[in-house]
Coordinates of C-alpha atoms in Angstrom, one line a residue:
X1 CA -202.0 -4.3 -157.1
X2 CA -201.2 -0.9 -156.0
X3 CA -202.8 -1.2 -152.4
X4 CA -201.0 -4.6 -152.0
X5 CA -198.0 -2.7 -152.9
X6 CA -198.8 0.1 -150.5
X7 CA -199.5 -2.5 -147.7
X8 CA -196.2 -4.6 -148.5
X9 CA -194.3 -1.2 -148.1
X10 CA -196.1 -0.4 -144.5
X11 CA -195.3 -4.2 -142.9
X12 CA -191.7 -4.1 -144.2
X13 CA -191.8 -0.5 -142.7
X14 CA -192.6 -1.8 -139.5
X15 CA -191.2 -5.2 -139.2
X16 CA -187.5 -3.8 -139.7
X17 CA -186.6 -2.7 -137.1
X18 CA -188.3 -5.4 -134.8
X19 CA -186.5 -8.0 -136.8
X20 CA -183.6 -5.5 -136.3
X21 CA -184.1 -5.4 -132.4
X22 CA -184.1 -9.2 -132.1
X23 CA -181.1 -10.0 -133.9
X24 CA -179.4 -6.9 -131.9
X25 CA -180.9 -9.3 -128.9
X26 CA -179.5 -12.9 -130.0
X27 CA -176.4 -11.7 -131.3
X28 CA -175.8 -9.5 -127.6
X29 CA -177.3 -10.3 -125.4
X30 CA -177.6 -13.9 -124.0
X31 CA -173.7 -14.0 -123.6
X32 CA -174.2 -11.4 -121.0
X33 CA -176.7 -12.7 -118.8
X34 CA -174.7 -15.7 -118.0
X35 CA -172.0 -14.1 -116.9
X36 CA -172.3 -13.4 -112.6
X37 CA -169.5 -11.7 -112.7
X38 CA -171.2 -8.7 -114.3
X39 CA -173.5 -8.6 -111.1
X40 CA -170.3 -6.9 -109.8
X41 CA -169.8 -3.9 -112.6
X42 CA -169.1 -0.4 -111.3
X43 CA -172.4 1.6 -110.3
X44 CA -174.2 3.7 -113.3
X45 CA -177.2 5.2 -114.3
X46 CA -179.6 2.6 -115.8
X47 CA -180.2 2.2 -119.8
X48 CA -182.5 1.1 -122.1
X49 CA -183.2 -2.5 -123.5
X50 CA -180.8 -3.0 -126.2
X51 CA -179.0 0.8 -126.7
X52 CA -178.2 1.3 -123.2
X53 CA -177.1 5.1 -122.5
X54 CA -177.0 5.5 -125.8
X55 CA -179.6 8.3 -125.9
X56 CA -178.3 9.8 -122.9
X57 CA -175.1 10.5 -124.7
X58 CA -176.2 11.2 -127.9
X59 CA -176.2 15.1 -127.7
X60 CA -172.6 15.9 -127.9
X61 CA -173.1 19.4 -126.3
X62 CA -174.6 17.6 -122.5
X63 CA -171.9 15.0 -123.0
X64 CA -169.9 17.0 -120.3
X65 CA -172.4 17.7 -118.1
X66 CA -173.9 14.0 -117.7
X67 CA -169.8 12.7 -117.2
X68 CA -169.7 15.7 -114.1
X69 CA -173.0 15.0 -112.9
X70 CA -172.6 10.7 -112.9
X71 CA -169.3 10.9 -111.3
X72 CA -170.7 13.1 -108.3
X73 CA -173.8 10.2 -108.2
X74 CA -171.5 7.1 -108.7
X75 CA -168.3 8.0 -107.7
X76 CA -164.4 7.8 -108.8
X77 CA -165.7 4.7 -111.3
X78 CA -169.0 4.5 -113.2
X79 CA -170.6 2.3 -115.7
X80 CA -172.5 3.1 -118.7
X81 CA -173.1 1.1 -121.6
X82 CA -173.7 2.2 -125.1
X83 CA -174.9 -0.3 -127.6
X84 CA -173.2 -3.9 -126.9
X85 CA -170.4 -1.9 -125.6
X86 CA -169.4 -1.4 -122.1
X87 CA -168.0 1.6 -121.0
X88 CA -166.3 2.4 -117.5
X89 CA -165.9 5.8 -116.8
X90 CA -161.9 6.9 -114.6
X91 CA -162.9 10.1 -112.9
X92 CA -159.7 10.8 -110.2
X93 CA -156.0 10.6 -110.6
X94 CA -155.8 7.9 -109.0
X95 CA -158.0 5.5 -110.7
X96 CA -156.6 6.8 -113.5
X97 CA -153.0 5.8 -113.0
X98 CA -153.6 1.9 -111.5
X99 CA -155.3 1.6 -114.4
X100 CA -154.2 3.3 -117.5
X101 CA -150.7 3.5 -116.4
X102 CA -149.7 0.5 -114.2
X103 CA -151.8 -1.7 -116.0
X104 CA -151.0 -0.1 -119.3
X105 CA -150.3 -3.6 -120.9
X106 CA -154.4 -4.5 -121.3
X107 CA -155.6 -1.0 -121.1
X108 CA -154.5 0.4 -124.3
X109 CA -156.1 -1.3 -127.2
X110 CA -159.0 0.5 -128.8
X111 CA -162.3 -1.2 -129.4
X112 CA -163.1 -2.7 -132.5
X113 CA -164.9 -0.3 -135.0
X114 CA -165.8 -2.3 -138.0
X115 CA -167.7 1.0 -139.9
X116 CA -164.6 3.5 -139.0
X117 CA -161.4 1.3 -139.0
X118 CA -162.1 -2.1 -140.7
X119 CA -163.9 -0.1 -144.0
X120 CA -163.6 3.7 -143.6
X121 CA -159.8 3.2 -143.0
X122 CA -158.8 0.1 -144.6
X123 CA -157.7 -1.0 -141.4
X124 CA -154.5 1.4 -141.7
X125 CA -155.5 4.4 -139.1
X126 CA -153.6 4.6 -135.7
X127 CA -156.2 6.2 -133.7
X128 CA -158.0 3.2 -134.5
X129 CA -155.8 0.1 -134.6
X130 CA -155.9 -2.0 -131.5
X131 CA -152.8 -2.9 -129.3
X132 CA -150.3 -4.9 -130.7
X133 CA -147.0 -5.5 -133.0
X134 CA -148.3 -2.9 -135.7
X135 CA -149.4 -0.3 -132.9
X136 CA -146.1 -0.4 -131.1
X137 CA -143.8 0.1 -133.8
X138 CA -145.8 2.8 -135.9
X139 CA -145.9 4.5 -132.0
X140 CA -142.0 3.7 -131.2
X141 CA -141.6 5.4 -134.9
X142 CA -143.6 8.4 -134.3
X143 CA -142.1 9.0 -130.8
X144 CA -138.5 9.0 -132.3
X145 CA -139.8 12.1 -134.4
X146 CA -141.6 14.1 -132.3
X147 CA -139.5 13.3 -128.8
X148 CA -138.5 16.7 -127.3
X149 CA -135.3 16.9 -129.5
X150 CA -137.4 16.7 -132.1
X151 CA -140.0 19.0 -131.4
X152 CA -136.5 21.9 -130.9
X153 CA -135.9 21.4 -134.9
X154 CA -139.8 22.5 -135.4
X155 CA -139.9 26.2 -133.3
X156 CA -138.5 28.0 -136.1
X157 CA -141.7 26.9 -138.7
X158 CA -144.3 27.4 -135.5
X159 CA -142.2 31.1 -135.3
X160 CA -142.7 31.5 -138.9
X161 CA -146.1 30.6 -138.7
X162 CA -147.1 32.4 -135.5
X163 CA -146.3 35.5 -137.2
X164 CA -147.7 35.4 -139.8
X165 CA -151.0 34.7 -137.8
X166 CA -150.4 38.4 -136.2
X167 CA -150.5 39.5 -139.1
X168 CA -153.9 37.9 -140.2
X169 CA -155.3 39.7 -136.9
X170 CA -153.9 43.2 -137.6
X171 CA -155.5 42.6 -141.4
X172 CA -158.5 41.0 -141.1
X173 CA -159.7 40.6 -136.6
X174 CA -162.9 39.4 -137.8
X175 CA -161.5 35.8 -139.2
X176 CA -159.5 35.1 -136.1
X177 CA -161.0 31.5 -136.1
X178 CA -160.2 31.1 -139.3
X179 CA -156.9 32.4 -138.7
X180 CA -155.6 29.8 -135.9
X181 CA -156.9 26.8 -138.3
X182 CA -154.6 27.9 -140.6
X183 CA -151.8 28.5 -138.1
X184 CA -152.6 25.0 -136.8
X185 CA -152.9 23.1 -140.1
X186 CA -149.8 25.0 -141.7
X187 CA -147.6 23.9 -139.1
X188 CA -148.5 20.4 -138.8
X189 CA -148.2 20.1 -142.5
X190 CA -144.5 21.8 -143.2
X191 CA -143.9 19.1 -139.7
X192 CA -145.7 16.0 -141.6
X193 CA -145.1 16.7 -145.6
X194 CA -142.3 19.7 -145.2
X195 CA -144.5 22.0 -147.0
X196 CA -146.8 24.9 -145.3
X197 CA -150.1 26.2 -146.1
X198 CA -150.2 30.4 -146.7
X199 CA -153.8 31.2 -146.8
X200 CA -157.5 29.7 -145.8
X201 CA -157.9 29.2 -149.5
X202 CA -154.9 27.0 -149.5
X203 CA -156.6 24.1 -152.4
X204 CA -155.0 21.4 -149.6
X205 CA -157.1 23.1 -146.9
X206 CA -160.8 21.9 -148.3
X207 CA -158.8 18.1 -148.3
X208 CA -157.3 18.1 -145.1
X209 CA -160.7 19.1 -143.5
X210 CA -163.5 17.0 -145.7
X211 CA -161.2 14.0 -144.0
X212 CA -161.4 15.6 -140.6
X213 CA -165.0 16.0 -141.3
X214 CA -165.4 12.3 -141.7
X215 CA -163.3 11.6 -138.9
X216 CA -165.3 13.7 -136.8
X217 CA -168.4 12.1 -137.8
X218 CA -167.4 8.4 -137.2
X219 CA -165.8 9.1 -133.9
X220 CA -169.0 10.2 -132.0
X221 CA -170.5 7.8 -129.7
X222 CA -173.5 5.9 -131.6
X223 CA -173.2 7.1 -135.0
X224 CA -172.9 4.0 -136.6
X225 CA -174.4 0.4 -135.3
X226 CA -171.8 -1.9 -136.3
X227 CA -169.4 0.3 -134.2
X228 CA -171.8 0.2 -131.3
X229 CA -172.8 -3.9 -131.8
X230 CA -169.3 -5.1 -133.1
X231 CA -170.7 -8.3 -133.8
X232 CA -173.0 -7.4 -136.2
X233 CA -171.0 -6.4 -138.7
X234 CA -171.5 -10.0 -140.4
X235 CA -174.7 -9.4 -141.0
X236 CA -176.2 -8.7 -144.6
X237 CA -175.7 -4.8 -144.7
X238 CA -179.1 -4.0 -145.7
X239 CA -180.5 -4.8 -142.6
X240 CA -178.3 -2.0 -141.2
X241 CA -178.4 0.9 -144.0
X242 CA -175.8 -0.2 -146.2
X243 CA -172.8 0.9 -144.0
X244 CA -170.3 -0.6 -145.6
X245 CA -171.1 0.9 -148.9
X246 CA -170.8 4.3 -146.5
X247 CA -167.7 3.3 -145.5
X248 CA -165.8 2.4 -148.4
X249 CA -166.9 6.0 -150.0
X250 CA -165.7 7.5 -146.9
X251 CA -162.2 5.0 -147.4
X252 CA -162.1 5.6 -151.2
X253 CA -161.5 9.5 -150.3
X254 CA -159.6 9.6 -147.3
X255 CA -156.9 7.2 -148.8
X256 CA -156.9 9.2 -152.0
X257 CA -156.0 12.3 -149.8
X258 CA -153.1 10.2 -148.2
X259 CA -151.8 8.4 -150.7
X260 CA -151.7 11.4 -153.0
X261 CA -149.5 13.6 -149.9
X262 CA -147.0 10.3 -149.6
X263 CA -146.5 9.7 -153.2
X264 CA -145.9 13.6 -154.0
X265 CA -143.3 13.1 -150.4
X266 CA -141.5 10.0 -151.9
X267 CA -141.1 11.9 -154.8
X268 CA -139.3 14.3 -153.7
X269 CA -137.4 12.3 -151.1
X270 CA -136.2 10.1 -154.1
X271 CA -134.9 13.0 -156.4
X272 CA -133.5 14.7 -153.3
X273 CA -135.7 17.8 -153.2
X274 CA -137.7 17.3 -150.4
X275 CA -137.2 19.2 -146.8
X276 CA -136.8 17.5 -143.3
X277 CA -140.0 16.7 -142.2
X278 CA -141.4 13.5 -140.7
X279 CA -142.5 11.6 -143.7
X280 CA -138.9 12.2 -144.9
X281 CA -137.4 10.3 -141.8
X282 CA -140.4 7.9 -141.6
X283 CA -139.7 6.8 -145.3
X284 CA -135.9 6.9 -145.1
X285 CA -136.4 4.4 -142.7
X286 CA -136.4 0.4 -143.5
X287 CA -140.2 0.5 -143.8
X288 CA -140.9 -2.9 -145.8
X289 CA -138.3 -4.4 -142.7
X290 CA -141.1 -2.9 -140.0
X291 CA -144.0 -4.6 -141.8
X292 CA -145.6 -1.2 -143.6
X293 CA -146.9 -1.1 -146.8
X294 CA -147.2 2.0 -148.5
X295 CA -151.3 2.8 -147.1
X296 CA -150.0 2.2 -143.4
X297 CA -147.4 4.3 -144.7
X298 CA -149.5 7.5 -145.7
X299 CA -152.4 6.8 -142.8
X300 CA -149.4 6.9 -140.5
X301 CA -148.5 10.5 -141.7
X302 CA -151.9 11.4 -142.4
X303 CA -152.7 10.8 -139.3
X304 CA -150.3 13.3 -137.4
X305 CA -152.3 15.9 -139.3
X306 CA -155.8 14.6 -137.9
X307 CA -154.3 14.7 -134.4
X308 CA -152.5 18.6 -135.0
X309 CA -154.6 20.4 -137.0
X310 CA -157.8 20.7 -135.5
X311 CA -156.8 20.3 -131.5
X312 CA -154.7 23.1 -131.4
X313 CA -157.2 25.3 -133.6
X314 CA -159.4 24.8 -130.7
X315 CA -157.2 25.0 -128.2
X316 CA -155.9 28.3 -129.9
X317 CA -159.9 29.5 -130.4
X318 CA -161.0 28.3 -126.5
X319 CA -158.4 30.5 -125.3
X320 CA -160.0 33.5 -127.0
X321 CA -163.3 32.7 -125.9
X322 CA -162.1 32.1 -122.3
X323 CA -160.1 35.8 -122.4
X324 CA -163.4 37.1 -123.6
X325 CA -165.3 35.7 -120.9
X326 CA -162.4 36.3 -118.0
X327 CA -160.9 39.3 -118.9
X328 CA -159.0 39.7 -115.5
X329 CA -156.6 37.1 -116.1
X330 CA -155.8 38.6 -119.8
X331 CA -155.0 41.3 -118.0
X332 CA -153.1 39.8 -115.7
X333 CA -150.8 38.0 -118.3
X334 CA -150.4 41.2 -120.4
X335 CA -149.3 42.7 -117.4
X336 CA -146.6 39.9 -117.2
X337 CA -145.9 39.8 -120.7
X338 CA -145.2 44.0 -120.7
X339 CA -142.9 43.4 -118.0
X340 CA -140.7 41.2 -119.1
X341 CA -140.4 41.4 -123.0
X342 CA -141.5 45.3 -123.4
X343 CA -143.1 46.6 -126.4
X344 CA -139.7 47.1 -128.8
X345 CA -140.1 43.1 -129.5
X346 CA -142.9 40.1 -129.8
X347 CA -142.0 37.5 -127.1
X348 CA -139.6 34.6 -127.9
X349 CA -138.6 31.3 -126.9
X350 CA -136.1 32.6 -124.4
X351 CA -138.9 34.3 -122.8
X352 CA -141.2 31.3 -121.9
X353 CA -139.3 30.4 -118.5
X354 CA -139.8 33.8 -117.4
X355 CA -143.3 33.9 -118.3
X356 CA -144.9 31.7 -115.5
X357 CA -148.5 33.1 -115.7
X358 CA -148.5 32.8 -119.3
X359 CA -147.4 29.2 -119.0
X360 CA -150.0 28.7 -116.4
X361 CA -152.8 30.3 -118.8
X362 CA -152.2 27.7 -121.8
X363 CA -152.5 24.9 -118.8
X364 CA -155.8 26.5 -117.6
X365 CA -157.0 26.9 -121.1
X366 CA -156.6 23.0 -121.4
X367 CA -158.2 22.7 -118.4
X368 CA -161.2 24.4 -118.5
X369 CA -161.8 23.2 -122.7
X370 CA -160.1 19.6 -123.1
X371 CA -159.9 18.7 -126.7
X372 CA -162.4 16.3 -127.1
X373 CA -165.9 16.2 -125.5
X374 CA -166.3 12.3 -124.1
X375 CA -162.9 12.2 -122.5
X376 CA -159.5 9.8 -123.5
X377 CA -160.7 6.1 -124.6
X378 CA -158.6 3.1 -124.3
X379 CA -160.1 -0.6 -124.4
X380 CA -159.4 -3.8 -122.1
X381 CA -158.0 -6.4 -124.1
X382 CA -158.8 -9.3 -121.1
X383 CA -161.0 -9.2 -117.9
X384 CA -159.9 -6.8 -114.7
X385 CA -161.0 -6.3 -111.1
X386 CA -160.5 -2.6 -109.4
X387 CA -161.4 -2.3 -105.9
X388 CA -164.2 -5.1 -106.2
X389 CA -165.8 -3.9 -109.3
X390 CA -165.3 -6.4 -112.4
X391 CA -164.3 -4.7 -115.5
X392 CA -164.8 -6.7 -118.3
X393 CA -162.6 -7.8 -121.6
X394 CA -163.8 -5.7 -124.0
X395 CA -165.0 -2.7 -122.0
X396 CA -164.2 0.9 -123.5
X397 CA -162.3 2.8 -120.3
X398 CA -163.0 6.6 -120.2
X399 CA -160.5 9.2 -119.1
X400 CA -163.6 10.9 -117.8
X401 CA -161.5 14.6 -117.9
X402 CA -164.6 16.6 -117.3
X403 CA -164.8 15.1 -114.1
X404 CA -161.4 15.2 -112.8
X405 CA -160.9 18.8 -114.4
X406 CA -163.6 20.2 -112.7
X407 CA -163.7 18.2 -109.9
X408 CA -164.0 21.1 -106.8
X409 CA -162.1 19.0 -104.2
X410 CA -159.4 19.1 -106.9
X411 CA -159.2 22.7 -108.2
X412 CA -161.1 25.6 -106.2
X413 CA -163.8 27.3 -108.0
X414 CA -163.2 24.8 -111.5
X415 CA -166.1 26.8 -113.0
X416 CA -163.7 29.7 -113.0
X417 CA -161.0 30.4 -115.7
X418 CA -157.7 30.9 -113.0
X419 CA -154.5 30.3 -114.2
X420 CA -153.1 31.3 -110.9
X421 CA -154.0 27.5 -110.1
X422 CA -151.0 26.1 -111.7
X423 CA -148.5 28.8 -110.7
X424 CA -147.0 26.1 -108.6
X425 CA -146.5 23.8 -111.7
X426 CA -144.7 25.9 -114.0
X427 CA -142.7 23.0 -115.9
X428 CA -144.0 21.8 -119.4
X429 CA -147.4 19.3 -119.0
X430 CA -144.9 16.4 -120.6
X431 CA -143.1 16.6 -116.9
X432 CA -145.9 16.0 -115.0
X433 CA -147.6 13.0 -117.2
X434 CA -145.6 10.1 -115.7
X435 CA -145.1 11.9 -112.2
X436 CA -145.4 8.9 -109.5
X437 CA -148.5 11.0 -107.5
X438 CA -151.3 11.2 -110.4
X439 CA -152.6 14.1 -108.2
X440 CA -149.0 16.2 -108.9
X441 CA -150.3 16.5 -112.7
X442 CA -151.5 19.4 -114.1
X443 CA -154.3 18.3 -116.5
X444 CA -155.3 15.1 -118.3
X445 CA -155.8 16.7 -121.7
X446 CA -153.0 14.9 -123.6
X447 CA -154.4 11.4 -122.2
X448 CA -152.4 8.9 -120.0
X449 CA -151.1 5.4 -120.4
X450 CA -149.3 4.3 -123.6
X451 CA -152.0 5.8 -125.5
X452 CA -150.6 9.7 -124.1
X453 CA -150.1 12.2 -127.3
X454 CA -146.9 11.6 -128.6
X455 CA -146.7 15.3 -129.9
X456 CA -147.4 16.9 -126.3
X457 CA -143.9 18.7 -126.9
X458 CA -145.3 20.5 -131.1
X459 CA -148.3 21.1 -129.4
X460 CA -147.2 22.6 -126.0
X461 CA -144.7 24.8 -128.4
X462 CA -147.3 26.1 -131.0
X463 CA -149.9 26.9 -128.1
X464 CA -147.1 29.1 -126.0
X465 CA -145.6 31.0 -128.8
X466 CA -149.3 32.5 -130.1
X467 CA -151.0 32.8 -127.0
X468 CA -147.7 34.5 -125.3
X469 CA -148.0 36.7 -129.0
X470 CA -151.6 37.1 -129.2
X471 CA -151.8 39.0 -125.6
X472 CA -148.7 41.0 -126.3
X473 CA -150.2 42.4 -129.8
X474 CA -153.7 42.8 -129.2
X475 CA -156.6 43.6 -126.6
X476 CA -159.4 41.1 -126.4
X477 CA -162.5 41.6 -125.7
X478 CA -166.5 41.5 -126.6
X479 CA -167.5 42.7 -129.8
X480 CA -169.6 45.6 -129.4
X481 CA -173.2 45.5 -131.0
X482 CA -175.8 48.2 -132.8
X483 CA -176.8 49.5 -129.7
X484 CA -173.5 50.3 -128.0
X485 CA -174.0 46.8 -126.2
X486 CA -171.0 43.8 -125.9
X487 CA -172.6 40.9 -127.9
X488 CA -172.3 37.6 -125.5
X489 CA -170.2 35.5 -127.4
X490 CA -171.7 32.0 -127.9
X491 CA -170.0 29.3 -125.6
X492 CA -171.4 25.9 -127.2
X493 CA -169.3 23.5 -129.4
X494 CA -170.0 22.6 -132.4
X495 CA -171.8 19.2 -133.3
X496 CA -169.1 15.6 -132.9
X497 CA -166.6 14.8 -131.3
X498 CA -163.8 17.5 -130.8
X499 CA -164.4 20.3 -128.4
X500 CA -165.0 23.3 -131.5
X501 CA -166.2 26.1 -129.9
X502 CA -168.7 27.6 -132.4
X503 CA -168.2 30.7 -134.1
X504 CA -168.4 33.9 -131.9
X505 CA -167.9 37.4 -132.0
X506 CA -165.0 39.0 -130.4
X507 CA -163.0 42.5 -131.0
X508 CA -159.5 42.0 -131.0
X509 CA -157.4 44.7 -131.6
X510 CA -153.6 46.5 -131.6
X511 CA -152.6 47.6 -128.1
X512 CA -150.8 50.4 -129.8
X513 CA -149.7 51.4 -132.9
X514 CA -145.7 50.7 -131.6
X515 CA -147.0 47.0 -131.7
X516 CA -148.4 47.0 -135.1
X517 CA -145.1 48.2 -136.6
X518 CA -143.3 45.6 -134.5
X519 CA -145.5 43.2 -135.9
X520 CA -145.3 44.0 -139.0
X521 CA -141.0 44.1 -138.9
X522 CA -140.3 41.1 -137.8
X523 CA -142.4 39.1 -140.0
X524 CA -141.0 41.5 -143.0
X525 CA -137.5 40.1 -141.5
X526 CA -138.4 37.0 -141.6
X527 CA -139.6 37.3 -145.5
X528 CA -136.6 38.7 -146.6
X529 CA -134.9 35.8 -144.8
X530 CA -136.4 33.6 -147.1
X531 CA -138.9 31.9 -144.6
X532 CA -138.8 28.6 -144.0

């Protein structure tokens, strides 16, 4: 009995995942192969049987390189298909615009993801949710507040905040990524929930980032079938390691997290304690009259967090890294930054318009490390044609960023971290999204279409007011090692989706003593003001 058992074990082993294969093939496939139209799909590198380019994209870290590398093979439009999915790859301005924004109306829906929306979010995350009625009102909502009035009532928490991140570098240098993930997820929480988060050890942090930690996860390319072969996802969910059992852990969490923040928020909002923030307006608002339930409600809110936190940490922790790695042009901005504000003072809002190199630095830092490391993804919701390729209903569209980015016919030397390249576009990034020439923009990070970031103006705010800070205060610069030698500091991301640098060394340290004190004053000021 035993070696029968042993022998069922082996041919169950090995007929999976052929009986996996062909129902991948029959459920696919055949629809496909009918269709002539498909003879006419954008050039690409070839795939495999079944998973496509699946493997070629699996390794986060080349992601970037492939996306360069195909667009100078292929072209301003390339295919690639990953699972059942079809993917069509936007690498210029151009194509970007005539499709993302002047066809906006069937080029903003997302792709269905039954794993990550339909289970792991209860169908309630934005990020997610495909264009339509519920999409356009949650955005209209969120747009009303975080518009550029909006983002005004906001600089005095990102000041707040931004201080007391000097302060965290004059204390403790070593913990400076640390230190701008706090920045980052305070802010976006006093925005969101009207309540801000002092320390790394902040009980809310370990929340906030398990949930981005399963964000992260589902969002890479591949990690989960159903997501990559929609249509499976009828299928008994054994035959595809119980992913829906998965998902529903991953849903059981992630709502408690949200649901706990909005409740806590209505609360307060009901016995009139609560500070302005956005889930105050949001609830204040005839929700029930707009359609949203109270999970929509909290995914809603808890999703401006996802979208805050984490991008401008990195942002914040690339811009390190890059003044590491190019000190010239730290130099060149301190220079600035002496110049103008002085050493009596940190620099303030009033100084941003006189700080053009400074501005130009946070657009070069966006630049050279876009947020995420596959580029923006929007979704056709019917069949297209673009300069005789077909694009099919149902295709994922890339805003392939690493190719435009560093594109050389577009921006000299693109290898090279030179703010001087946007010295001649010294308004805010929001200015140059819906600019009539797409080549007049400055960068792609914050996406195109009606899928753009609606909290461009936090997020430009919170990145001027540290970085402008940061290179007043301190020196940057490679941590030296046992032997009198600078340590290289590492330059590869960490594993999934978002563009994390990993941890690396780096000395950062007062430019004077005079700063330190100034430093330390003004945040003491702001204490004995009462904060915020």
């Amino acid at each position: 009995m035993g070696n029968l058992r042993w022998v069922h074990l082996v041919l169950v082993a090995i007929c999976l995942p052929i009986v996996q294969l062909l129902v991948l093939y029959f459920y696919t496939i055949p629809s496909t192969l009918t269709d002539k139209r498909r003879r006419h799909l954008p050039p690409g590198p070839r795939g495999l049987p079944f998973v496509g380019n699946l493997f070629d994209l699996s390794d986060s870290e080349l992601v970037r390189q492939k996306a360069q590398n195909w667009f100078r093979q292929y072209g301003d439009i390339f295919y690639t298909k990953i699972g059942g999915t079809d993917y069509i790859w936007l690498s210029s301005p151009r194509a970007v615009r005539d499709l993302l924004d002047k066809k906006s109306s069937i080029y903003s829906s997302r792709s269905p993801a039954p794993f990550a929306q339909d289970v792991a979010s209860g169908g309630k995350r934005q990020l997610f949710m495909q264009y339509g009625p519920e999409w356009r009102q949650l955005r209209k909502t969120s747009h009303s507040l975080l518009n550029m009035q909006s983002a005004i009532k906001y600089q005095p928490i990102q000041d707040y905040e931004s201080k007391q991140l000097m302060i965290d570098l004059i204390q403790d240098p070593e913990n400076f990524y640390e230190h701008n993930r706090r920045y980052s997820s305070s802010v976006i929480m006093y925005v969101t929930y009207g309540y801000r988060l002092p320390s790394w050890e902040h009980p809310l942090v370990k929340k906030i980032f398990s949930v981005l930690d399963n964000l992260t996860e589902m969002t890479a390319p591949g990690a989960h079938v159903v997501d990559s072969f929609p249509s499976l996802a009828s299928l008994p969910q054994w035959l595809l390691g119980n992913w829906r059992s998965h998902a529903k852990k991953v849903f059981q969490y992630d709502s408690k997290v949200y649901l706990g923040l909005w409740r806590e928020l209505k609360e307060k909002v009901d016995n009139g304690t609560a500070k302005e923030c956005f889930v105050k307006g949001f609830y204040e608002q005839d929700l029930k009259k707009h359609g949203i339930d109270e999970l929509l409600a909290a995914y809603t809110c808890g999703g401006l967090v996802e979208a805050g936190s984490e991008t401008t940490a990195t942002t914040l922790n690339n811009f390190i890294l890059a003044m590491i790695l190019f000190p010239e042009a730290a130099k060149t901005a301190q220079e600035e930054i002496d110049r103008v504000v002085g050493e009596d003072r940190m620099p303030s809002w009033d100084d941003e318009q006189n700080l053009p190199y400074v501005r130009a630095l946070v657009k070069e830092t966006l630049r050279w490390r876009p947020v995420n490391k596959f580029g923006m993804p929007h979704y056709t919701s019917e069949d297209d044609w673009y300069e005789g390729y077909f694009i099919p209903k149902g295709s994922v569209v890339m805003l392939n960023w690493w190719a435009i980015h560093f594109d050389p016919k577009l921006h000299h030397a693109p290898d090279t971290f030179d703010p001087a390249r946007y010295l001649g576009k010294p308004l805010p990034a929001a200015d140059y999204i819906n600019t009539n020439d797409p080549y007049l923009r400055d960068h792609f990070t914050y996406g195109a279409g009606r899928r753009v970031c609606p909290g461009v103006h936090v997020a430009e705010r919170s990145l001027y007011i540290n970085i402008a800070r940061t290179l007043w205060g301190f020196n940057l610069a490679k941590k030296m090692g046992a032997n009198n030698k600078p340590i290289e500091p590492e330059t590869e991301m960490v594993r999934g989706f978002l563009s994390v640098p990993k941890h690396f060394d780096a000395a950062i340290t007062p430019r004077s003593e005079a700063h330190v004190q100034c430093m330390r004053r003004e945040f003491e000021q702001e204490v004995a003001r009462g904060g915020i």
